[in-house]
Short mmCIF file of N, CA and C in Angstrom, two decimals:
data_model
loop_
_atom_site.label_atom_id
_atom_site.label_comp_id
_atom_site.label_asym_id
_atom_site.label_seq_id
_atom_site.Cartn_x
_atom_site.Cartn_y
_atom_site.Cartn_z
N UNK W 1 0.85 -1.18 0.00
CA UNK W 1 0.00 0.00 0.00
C UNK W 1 0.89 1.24 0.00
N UNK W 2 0.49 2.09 -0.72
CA UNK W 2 1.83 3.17 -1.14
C UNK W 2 1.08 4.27 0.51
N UNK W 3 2.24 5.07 1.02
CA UNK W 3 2.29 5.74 1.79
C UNK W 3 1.70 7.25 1.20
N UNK W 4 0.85 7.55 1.74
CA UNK W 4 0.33 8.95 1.28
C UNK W 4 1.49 10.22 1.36
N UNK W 5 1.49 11.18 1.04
CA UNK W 5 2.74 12.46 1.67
C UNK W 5 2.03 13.25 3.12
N UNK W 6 1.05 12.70 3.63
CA UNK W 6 0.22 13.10 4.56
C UNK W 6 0.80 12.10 6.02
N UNK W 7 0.95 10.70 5.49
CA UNK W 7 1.31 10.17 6.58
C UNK W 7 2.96 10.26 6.79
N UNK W 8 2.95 10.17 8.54
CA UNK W 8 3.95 10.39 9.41
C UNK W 8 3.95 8.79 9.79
N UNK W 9 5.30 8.13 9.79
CA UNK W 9 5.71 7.13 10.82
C UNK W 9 5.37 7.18 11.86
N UNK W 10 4.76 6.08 12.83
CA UNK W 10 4.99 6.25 14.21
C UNK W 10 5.86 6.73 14.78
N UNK W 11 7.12 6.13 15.01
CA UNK W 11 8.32 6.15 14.99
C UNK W 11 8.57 7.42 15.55
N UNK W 12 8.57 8.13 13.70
CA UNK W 12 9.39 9.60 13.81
C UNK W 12 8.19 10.59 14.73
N UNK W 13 7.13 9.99 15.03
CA UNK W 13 6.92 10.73 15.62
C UNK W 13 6.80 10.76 17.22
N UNK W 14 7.02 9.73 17.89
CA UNK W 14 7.30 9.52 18.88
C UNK W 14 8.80 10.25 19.14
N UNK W 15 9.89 10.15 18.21
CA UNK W 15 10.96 10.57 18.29
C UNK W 15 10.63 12.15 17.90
N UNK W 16 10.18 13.06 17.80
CA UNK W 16 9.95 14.11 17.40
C UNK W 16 9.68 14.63 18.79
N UNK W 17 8.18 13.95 19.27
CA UNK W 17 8.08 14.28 20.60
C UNK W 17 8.97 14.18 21.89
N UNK W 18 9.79 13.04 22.26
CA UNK W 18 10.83 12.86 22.92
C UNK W 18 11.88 13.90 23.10
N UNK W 19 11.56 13.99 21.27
CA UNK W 19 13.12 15.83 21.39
C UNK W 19 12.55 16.62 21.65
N UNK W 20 11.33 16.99 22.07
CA UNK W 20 10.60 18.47 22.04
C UNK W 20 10.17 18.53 23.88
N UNK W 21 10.63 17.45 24.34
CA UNK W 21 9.71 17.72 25.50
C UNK W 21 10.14 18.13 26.43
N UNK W 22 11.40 18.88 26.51
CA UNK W 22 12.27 19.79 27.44
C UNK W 22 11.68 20.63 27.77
N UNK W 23 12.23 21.50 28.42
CA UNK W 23 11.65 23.12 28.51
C UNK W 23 13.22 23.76 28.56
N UNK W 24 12.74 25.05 28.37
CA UNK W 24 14.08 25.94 28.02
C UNK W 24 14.47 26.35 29.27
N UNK W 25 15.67 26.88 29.47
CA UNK W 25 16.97 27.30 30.79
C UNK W 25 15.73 28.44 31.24
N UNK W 26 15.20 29.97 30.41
CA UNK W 26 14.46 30.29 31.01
C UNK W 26 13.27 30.05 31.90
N UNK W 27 12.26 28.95 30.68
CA UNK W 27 11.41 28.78 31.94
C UNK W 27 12.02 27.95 33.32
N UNK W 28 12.91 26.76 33.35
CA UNK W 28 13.44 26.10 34.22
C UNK W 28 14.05 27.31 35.27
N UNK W 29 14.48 28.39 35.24
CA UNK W 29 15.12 29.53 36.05
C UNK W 29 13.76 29.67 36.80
N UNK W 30 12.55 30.01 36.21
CA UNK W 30 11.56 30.42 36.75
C UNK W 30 10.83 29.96 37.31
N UNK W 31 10.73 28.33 37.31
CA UNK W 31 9.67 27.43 38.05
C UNK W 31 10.19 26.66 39.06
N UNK W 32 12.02 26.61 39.06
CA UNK W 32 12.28 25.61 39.53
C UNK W 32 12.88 26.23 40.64
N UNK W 33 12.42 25.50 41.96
CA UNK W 33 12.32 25.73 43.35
C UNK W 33 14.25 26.23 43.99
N UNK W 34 14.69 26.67 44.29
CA UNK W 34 16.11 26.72 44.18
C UNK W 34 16.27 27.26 45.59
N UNK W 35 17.56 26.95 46.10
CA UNK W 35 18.29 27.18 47.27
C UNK W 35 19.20 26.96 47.79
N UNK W 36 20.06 27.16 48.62
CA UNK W 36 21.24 27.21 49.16
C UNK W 36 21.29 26.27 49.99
N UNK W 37 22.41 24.94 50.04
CA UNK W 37 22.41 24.77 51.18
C UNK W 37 23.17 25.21 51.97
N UNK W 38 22.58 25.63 53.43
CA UNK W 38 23.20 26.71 54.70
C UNK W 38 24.19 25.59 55.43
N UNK W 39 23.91 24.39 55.28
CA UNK W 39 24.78 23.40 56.23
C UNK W 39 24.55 21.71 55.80
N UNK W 40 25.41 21.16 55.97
CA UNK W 40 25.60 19.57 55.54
C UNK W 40 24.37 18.97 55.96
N UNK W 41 24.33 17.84 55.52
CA UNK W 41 23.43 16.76 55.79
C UNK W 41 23.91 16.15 56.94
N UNK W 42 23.05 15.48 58.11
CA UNK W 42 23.72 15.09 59.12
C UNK W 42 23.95 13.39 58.56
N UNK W 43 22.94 13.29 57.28
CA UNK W 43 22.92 11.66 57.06
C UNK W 43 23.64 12.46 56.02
N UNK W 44 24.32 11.48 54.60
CA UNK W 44 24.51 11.52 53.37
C UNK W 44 23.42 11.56 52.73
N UNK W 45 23.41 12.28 51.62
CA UNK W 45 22.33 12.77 50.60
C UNK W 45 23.32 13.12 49.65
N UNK W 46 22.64 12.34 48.16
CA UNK W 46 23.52 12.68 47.17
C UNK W 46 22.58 12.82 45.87
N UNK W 47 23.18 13.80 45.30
CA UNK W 47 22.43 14.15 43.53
C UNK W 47 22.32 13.02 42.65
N UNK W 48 20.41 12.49 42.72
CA UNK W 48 20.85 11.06 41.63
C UNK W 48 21.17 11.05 40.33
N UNK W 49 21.58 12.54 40.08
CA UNK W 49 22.24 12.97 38.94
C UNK W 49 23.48 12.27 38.23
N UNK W 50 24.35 13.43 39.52
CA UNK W 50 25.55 13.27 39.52
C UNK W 50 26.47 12.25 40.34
N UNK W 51 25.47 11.96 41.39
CA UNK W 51 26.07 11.25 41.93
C UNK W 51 27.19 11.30 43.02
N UNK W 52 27.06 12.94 43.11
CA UNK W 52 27.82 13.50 44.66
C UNK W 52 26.80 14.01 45.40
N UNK W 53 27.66 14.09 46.68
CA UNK W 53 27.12 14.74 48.09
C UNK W 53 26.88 16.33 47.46
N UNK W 54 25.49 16.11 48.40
CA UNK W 54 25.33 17.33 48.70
C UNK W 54 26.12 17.99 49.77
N UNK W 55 26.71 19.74 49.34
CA UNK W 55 27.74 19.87 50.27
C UNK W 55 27.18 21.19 51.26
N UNK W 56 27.42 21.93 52.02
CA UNK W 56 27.21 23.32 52.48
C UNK W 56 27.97 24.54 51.14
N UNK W 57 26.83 25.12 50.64
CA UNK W 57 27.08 26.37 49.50
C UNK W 57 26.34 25.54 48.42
N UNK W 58 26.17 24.60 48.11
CA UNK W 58 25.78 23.95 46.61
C UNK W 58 23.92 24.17 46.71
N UNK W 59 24.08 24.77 45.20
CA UNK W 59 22.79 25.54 45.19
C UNK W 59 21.75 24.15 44.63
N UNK W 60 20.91 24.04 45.54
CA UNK W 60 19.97 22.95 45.47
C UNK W 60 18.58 23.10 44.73
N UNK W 61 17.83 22.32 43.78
CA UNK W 61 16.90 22.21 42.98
C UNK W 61 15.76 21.27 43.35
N UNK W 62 14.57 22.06 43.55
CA UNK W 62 13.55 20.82 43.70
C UNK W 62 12.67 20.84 42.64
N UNK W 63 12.58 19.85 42.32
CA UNK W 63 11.22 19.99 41.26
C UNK W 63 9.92 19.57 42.23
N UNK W 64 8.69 19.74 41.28
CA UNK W 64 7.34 19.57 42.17
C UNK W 64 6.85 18.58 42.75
N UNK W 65 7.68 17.22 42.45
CA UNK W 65 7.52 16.32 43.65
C UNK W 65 8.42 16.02 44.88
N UNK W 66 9.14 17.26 44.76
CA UNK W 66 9.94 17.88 46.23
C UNK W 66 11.61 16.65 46.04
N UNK W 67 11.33 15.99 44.96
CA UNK W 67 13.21 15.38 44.78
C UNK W 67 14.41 16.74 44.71
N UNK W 68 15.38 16.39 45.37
CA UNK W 68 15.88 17.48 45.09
C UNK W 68 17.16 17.03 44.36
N UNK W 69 17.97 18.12 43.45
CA UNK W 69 19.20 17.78 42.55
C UNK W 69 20.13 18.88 43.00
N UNK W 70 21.33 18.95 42.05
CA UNK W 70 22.23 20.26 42.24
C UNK W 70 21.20 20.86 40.84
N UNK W 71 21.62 22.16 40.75
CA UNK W 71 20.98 23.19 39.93
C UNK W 71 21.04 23.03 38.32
N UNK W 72 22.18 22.64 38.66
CA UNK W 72 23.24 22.84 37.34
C UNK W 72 22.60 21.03 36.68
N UNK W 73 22.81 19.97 37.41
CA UNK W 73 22.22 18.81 36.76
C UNK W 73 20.93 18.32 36.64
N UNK W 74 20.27 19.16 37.34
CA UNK W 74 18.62 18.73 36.86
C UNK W 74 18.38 19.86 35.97
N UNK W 75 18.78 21.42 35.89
CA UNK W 75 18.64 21.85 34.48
C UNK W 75 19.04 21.36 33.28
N UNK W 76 19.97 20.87 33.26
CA UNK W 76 20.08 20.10 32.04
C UNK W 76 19.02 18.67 31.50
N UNK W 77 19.00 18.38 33.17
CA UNK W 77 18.41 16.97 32.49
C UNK W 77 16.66 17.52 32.22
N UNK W 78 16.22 18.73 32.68
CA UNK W 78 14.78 19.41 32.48
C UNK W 78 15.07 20.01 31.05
N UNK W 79 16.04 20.41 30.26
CA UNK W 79 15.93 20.85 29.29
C UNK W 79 15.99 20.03 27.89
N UNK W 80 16.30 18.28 28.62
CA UNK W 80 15.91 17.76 27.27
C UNK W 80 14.86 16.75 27.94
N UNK W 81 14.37 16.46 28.88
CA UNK W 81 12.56 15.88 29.31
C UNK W 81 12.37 16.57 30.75
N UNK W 82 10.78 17.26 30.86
CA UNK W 82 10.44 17.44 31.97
C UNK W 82 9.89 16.15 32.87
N UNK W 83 10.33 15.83 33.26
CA UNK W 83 10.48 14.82 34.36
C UNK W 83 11.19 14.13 35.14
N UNK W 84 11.05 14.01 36.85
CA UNK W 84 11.74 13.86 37.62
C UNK W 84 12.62 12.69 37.37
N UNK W 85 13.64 12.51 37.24
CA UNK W 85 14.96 11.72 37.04
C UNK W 85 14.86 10.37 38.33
N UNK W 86 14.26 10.92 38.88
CA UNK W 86 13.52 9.43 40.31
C UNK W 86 12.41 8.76 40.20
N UNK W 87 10.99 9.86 39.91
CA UNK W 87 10.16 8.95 40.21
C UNK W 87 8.86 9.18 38.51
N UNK W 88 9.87 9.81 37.67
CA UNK W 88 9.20 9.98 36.91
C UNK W 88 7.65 10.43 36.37
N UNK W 89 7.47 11.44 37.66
CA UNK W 89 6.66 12.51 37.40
C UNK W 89 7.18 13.21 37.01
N UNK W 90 5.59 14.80 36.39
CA UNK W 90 6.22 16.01 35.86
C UNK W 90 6.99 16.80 36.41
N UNK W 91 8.13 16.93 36.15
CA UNK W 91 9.66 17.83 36.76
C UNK W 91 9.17 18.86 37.06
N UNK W 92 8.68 19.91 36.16
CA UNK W 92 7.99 21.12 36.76
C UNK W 92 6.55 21.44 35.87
N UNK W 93 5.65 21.96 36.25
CA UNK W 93 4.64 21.82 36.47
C UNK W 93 4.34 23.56 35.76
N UNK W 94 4.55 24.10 34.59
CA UNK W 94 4.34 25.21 34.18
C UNK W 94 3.45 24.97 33.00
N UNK W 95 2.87 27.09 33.16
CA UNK W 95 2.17 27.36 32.05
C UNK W 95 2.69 27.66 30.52
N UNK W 96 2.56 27.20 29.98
CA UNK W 96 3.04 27.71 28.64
C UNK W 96 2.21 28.87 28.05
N UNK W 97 2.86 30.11 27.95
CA UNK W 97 1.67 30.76 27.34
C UNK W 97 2.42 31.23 26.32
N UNK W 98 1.63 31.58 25.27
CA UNK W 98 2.15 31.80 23.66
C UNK W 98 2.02 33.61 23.16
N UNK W 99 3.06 33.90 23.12
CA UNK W 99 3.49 35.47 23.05
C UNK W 99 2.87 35.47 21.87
N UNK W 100 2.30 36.73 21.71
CA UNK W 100 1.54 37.82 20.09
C UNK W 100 2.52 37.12 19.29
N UNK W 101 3.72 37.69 18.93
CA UNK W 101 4.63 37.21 18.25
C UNK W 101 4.53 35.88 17.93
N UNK W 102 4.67 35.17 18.50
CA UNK W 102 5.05 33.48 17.87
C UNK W 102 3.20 33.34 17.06
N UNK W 103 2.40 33.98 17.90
CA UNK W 103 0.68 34.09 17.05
C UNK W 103 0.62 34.73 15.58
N UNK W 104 1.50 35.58 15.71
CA UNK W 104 1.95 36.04 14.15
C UNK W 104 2.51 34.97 13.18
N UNK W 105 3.79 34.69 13.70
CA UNK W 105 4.70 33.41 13.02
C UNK W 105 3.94 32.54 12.66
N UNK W 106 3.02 31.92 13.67
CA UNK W 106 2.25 30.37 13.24
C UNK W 106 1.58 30.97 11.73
N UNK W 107 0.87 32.24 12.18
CA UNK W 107 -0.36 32.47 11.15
C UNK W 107 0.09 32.89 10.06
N UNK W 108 1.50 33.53 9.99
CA UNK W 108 2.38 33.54 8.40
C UNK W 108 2.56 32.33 7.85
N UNK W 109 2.90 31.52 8.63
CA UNK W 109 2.99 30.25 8.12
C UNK W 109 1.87 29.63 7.26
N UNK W 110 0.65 29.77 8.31
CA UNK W 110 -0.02 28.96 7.69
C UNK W 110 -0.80 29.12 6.62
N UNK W 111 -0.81 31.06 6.42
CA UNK W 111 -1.03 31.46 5.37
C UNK W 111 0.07 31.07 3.93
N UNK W 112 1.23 30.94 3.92
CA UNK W 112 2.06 30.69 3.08
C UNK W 112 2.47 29.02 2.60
N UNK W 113 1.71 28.01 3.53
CA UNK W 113 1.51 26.67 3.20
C UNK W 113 -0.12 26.60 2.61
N UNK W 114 -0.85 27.36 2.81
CA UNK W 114 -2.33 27.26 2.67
C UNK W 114 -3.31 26.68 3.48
N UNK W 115 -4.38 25.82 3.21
CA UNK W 115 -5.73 25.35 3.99
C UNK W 115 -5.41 24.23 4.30
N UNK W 116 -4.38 23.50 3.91
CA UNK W 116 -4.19 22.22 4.19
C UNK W 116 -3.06 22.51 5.74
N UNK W 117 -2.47 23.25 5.72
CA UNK W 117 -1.59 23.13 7.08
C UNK W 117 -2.80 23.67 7.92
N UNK W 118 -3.26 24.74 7.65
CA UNK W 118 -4.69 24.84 9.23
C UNK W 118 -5.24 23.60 9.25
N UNK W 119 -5.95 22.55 8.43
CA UNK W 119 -6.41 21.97 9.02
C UNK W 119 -5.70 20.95 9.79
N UNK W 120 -4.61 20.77 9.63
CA UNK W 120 -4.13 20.12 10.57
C UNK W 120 -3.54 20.90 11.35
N UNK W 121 -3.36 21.93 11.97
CA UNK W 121 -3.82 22.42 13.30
C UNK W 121 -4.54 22.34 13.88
N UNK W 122 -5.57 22.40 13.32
CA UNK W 122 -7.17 22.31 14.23
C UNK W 122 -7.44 20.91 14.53
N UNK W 123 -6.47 19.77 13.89
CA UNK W 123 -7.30 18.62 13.92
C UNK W 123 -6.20 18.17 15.57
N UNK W 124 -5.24 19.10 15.89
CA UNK W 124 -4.52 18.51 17.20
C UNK W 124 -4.90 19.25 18.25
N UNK W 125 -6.22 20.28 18.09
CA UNK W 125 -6.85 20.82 18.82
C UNK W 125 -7.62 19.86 19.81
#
C-alpha cells in the first residue's frame, strides 16, 4: 500500500516528541524551586544525577515532587525531558503561554503553506 505524503511514521513521531519535551533554561530559572544549602546533611544525601554529596554552599533544585538535585544537573536533564529523574513525574509543572509574536509566526505560516496546514492544526486541537 503506497504511503500517502500526509502520513507520518509512528516512529518519527514519537521521536519528534521525545526531542521536544524539554523546557528551556528560562522557563526552568523560573519554576524551579532553588536554594542554598546553609549546612551539611547530618545523614549523606547525594544528587541522583551526579552522583555526589550534597555539600554546604551547593545551590539545590527541587522539582514539584519535592526530589531534590544540584541546579546545574537537573537543568540540564529538564531541558531535554520534563520529568523527575527518580520517580518519573512532571519535573515542573508550568504554564506555557504563547506570546503575540510566535501568534503572528504560526499564522504567516499557515497562510504561506495554505488550507491544508490549518487543518491540521485544528485537527490537534
Amino acid at each position: 500500500m503506497p504511503t500517502s505524503e500526509r502520513t507520518i511514521p509512528v516512529d518519527t513521531v514519537i521521536h519528534r516528541r521525545r526531542l521536544f519535551s524539554g523546557l528551556s533554561e528560562k522557563t526552568i530559572m523560573k519554576y524551579l524551586n532553588i536554594r542554598s544549602l546553609s549546612h551539611a546533611y547530618e545523614d549523606t544525601r547525594i544528587c541522583s544525577i551526579c552522583q555526589n554529596e550534597f555539600v554546604k554552599n551547593d545551590e539545590i533544585g527541587m522539582v514539584d515532587c519535592r526530589h531534590e538535585f544540584h541546579v546545574d544537573c537537573i537543568k540540564k536533564w529538564l531541558m531535554r525531558k520534563n520529568k523527575c529523574p527518580n520517580c518519573r513525574s512532571k519535573g515542573l509543572a508550568v504554564c506555557r503561554v504563547i506570546e503575540k509574536e510566535q501568534v503572528y509566526k504560526i499564522m504567516r505560516k499557515v497562510i504561506r503553506q495554505g488550507v491544508n496546514t490549518l487543518c491540521c492544526l485544528r485537527s490537534f486541537d
